[in-house]
mmCIF file of C-alpha atoms in Angstrom:
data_model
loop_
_atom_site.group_PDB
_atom_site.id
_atom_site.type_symbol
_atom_site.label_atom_id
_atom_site.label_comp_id
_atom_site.label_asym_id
_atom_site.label_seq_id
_atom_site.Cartn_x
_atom_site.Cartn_y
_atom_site.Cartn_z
ATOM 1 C CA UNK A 997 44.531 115.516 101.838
ATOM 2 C CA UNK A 998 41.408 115.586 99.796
ATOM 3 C CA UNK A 999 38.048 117.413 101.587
ATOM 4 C CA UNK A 1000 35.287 115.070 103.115
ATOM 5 C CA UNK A 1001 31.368 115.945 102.765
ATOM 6 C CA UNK A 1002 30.244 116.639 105.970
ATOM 7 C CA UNK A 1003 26.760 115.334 106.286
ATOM 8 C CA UNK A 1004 24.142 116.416 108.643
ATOM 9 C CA UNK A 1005 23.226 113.857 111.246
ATOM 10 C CA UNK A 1006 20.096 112.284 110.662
ATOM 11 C CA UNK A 1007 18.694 110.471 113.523
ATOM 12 C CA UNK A 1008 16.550 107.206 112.785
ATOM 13 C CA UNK A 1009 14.382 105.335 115.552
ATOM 14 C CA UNK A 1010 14.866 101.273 115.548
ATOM 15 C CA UNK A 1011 11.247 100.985 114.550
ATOM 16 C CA UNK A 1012 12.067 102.947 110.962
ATOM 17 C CA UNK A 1013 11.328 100.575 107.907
ATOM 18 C CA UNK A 1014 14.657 99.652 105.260
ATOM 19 C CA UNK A 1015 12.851 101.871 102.945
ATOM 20 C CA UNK A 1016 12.532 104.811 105.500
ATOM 21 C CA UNK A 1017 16.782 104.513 105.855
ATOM 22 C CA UNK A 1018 16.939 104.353 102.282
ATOM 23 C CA UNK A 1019 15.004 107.206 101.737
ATOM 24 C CA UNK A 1020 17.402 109.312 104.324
ATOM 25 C CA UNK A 1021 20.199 107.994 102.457
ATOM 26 C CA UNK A 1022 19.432 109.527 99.573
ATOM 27 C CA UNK A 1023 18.708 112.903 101.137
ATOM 28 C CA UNK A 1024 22.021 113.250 102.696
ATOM 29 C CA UNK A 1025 23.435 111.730 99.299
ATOM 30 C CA UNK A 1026 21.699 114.991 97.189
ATOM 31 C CA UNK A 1027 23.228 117.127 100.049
ATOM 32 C CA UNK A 1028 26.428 115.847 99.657
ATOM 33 C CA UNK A 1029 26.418 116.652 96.549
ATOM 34 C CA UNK A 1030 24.883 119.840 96.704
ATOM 35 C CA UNK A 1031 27.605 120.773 98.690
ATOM 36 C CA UNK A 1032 29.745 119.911 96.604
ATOM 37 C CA UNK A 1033 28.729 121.622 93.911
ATOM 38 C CA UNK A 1034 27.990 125.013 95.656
ATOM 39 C CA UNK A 1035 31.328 125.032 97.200
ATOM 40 C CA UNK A 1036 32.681 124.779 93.741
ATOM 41 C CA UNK A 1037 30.035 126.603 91.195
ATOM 42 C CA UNK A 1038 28.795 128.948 93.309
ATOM 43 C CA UNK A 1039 25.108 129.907 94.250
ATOM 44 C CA UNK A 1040 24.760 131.291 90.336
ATOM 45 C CA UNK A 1041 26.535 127.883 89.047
ATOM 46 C CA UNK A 1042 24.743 125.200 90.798
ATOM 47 C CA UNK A 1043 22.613 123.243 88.759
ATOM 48 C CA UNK A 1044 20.558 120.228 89.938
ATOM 49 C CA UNK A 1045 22.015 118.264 87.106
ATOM 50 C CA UNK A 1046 25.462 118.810 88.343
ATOM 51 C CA UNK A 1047 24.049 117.840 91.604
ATOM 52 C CA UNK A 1048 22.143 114.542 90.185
ATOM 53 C CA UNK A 1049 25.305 113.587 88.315
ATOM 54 C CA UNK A 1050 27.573 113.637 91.378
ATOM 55 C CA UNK A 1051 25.081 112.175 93.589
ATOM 56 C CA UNK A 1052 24.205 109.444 90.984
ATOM 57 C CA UNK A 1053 20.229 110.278 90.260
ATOM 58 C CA UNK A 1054 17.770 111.576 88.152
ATOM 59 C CA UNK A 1055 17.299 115.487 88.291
ATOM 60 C CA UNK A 1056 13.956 114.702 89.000
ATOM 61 C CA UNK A 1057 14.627 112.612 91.701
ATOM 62 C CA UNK A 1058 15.793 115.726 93.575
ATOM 63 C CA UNK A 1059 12.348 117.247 93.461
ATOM 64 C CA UNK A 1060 10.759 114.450 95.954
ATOM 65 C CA UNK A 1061 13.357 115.504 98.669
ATOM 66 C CA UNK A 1062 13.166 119.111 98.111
ATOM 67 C CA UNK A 1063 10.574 121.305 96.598
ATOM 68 C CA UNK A 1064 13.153 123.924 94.773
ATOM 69 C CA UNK A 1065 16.718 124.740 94.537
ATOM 70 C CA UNK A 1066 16.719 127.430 96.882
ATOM 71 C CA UNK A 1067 15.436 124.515 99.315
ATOM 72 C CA UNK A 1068 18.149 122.687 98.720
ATOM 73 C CA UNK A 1069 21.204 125.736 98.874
ATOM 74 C CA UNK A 1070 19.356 126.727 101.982
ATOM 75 C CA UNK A 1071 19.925 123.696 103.353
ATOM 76 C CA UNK A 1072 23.614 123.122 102.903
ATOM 77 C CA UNK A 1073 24.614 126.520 103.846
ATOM 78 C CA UNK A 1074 22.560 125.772 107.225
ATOM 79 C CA UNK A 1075 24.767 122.592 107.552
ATOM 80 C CA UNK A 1076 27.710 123.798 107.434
ATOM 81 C CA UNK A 1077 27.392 126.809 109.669
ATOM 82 C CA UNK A 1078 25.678 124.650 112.112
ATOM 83 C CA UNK A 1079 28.284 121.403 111.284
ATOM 84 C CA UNK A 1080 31.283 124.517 111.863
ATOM 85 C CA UNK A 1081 29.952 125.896 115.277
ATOM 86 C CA UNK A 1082 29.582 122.152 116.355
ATOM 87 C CA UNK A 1083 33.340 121.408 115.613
ATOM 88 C CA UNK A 1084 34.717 124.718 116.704
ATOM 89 C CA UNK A 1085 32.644 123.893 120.243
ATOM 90 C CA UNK A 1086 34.429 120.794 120.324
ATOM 91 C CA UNK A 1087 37.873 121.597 119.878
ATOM 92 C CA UNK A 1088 37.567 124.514 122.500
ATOM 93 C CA UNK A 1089 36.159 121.964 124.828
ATOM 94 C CA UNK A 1090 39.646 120.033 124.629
ATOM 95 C CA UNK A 1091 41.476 122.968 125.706
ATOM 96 C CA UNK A 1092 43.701 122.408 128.694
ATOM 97 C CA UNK A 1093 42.622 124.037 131.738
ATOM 98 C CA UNK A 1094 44.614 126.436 132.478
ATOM 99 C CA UNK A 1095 45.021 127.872 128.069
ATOM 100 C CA UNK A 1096 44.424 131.548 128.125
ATOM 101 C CA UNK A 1097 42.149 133.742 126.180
ATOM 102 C CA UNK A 1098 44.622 134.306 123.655
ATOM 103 C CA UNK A 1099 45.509 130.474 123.150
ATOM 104 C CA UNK A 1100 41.852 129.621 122.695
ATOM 105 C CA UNK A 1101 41.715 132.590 119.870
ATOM 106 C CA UNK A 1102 44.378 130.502 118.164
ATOM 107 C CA UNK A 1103 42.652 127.398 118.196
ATOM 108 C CA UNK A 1104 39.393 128.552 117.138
ATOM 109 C CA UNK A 1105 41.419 130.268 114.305
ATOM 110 C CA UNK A 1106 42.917 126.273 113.721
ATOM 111 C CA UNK A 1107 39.510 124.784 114.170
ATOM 112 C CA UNK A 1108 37.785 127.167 111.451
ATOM 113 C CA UNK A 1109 40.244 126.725 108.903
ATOM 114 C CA UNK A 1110 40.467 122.997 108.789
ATOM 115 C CA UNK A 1111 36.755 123.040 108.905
ATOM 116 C CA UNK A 1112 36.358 125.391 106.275
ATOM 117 C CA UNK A 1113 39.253 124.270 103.847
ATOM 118 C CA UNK A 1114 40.313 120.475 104.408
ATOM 119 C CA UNK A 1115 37.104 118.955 106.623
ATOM 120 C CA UNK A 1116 33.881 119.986 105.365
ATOM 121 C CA UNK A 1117 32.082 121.326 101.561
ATOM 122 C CA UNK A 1118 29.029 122.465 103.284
ATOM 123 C CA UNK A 1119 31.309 124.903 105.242
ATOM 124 C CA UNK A 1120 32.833 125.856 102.565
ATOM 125 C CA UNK A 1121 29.889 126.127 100.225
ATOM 126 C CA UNK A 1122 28.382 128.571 103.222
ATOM 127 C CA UNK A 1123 31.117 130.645 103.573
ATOM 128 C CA UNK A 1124 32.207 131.121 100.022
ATOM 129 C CA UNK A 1125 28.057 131.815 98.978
ATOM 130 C CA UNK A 1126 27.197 134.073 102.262
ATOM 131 C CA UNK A 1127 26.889 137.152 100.060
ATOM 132 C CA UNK A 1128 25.520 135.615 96.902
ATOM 133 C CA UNK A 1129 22.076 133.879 98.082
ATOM 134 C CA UNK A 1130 18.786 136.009 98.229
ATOM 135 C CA UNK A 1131 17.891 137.141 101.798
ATOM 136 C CA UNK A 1132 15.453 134.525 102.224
ATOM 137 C CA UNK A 1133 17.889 131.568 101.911
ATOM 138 C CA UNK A 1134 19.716 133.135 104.104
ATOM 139 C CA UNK A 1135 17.400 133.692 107.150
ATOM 140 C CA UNK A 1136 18.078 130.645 108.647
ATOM 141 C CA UNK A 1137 22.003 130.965 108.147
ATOM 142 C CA UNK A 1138 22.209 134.365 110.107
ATOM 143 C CA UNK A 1139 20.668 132.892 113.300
ATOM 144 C CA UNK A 1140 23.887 130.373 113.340
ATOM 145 C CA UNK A 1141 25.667 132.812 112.225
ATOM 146 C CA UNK A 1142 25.272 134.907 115.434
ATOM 147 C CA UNK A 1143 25.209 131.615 117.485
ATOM 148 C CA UNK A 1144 28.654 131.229 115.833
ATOM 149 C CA UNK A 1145 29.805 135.034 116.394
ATOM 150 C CA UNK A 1146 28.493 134.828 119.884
ATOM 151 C CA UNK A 1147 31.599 132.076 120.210
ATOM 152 C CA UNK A 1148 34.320 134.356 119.153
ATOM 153 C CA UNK A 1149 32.646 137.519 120.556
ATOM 154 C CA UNK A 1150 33.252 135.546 124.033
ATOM 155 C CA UNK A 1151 36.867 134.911 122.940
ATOM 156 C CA UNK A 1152 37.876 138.104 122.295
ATOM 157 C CA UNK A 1153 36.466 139.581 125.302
ATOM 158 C CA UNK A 1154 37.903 136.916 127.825
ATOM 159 C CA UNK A 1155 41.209 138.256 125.580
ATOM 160 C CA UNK A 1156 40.309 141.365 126.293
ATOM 161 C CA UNK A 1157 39.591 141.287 130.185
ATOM 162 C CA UNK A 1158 43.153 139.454 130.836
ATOM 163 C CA UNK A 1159 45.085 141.997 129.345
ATOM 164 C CA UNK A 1160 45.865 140.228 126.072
ATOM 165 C CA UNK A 1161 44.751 142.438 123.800
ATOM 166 C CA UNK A 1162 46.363 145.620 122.775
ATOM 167 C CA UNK A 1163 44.574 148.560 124.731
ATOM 168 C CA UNK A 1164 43.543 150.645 121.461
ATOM 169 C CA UNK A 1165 41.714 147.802 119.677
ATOM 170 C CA UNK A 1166 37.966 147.967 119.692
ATOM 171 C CA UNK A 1167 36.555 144.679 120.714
ATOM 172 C CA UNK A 1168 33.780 144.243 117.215
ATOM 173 C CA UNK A 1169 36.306 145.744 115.090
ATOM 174 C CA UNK A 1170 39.084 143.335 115.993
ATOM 175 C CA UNK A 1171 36.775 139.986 115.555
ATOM 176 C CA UNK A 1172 35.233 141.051 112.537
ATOM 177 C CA UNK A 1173 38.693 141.581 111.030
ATOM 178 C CA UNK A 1174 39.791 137.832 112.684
ATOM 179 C CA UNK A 1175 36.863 136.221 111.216
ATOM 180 C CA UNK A 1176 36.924 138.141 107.496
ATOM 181 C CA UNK A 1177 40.613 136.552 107.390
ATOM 182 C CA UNK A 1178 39.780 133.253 108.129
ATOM 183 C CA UNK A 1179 36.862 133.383 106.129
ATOM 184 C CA UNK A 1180 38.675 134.861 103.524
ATOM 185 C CA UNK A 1181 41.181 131.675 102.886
ATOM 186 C CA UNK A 1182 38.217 129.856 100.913
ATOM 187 C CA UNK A 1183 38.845 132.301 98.280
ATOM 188 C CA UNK A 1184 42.758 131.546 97.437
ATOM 189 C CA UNK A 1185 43.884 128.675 98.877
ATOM 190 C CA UNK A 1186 44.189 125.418 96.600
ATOM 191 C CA UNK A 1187 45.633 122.184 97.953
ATOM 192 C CA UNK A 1188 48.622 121.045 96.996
ATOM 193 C CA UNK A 1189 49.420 124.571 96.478
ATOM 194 C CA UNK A 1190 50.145 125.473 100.597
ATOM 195 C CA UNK A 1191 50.103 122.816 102.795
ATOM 196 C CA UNK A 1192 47.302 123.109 105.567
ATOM 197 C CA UNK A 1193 49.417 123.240 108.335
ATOM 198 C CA UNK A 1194 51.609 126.169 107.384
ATOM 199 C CA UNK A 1195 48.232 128.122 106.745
ATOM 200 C CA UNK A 1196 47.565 127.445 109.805
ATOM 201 C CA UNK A 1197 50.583 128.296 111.800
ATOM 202 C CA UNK A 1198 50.853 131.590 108.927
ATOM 203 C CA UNK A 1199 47.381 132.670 110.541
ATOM 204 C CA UNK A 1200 47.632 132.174 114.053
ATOM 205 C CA UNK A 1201 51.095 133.985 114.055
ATOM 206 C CA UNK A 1202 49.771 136.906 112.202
ATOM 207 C CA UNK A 1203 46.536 137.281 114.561
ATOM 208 C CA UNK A 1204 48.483 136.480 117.227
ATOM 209 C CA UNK A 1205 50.497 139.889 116.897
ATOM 210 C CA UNK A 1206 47.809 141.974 115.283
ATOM 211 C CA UNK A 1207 45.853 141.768 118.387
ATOM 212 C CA UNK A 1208 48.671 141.095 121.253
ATOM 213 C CA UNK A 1209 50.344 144.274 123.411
ATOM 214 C CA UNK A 1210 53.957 145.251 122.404
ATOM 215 C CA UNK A 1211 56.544 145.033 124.805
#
């Protein structure tokens, strides 16, 4: 199954001229790109004439939606952080009722990796480039980034306070080590190579008894 762009949501009053929607179709267009290429290239990689080729424009062109480069990355890898917390929100929300701490930690493992391998290049463009970009770019991608920790910090603690999590795990320690694994599959998987859902099912299985008592 080949990955889809996510784009970000751009909303457009009824009073906006063609030219205005034009204009915001060719932003998310360079994005798209942009994404594209970071998720691929890497922060040192991406050039804005491998962005202007996949998104069909003059290099130039780029310039008159964003001022720089580092405009641009920062952008995406705000996207898909935000685009990730946004769909992991969402799946939780679907949960049945009465799913327990630990079967919410398994879909939010599900959720992540689908968004981050098979659903969106901006998430996987931020993930793959969190350490690479200068601090600055960056700024804006650590305050969802603790939006987005403040998620599974909640997880693991609800885990915690029903007794599914083993007794000599420290809370941080244990959902750092969750989220560096799931991060950590933009680095080796390939498609074609493992299918998606036995990633999945590999994952949740193996947090699943790293963090559950023994009988």
């Amino acid at each position: 199954m080949a990955k889809t762009s996510r784009s970000p949501v751009l909303a457009t009053a009824d009073s906006r001229k063609d030219l205005d929607k034009k204009s915001a179709r060719t932003r998310v267009r360079i994005l798209d790109a942009a994404a594209r290429v970071l998720s691929t290239k890497g922060y040192g990689g991406l050039r804005l004439s491998d962005v202007a080729e996949v998104a069909e424009l003059q290099a130039p062109a780029i310039y008159y939606y964003f001022p720089s480069r580092e405009d641009l990355i920062e952008e995406v890898m705000w996207v898909g952080l935000a685009d990730m917390r946004a769909h992991l929100v969402a799946e939780l929300d679907k949960a049945p009722d009465d799913s327990t701490a630990m079967d919410c930690i398994l879909i939010a493992v599900e959720a992540h990796l689908r968004h981050e391998l098979e659903i969106s290049d901006y998430t996987t463009a931020a993930i793959r480039n969190s350490g690479q970009v200068p601090d600055k770019i960056r700024e804006r991608q650590q305050v969802e980034e603790k939006k987005y920790g403040a998620i599974w910090r909640g997880l693991v603690v609800r885990a915690a306070e029903e007794g599914q999590l083993r007794e000599d795990l420290d809370l941080y320690v244990a959902q750092m080590l969750i989220m560096g694994t799931v991060n950590w599959a933009a680095e080796w998987w390939q498609p074609g190579r493992v299918a998606m859902d036995r990633v999945v099912a590999n994952a949740q299985s193996f947090i699943r008894h790293a963090l559950a008592p023994t009988d």
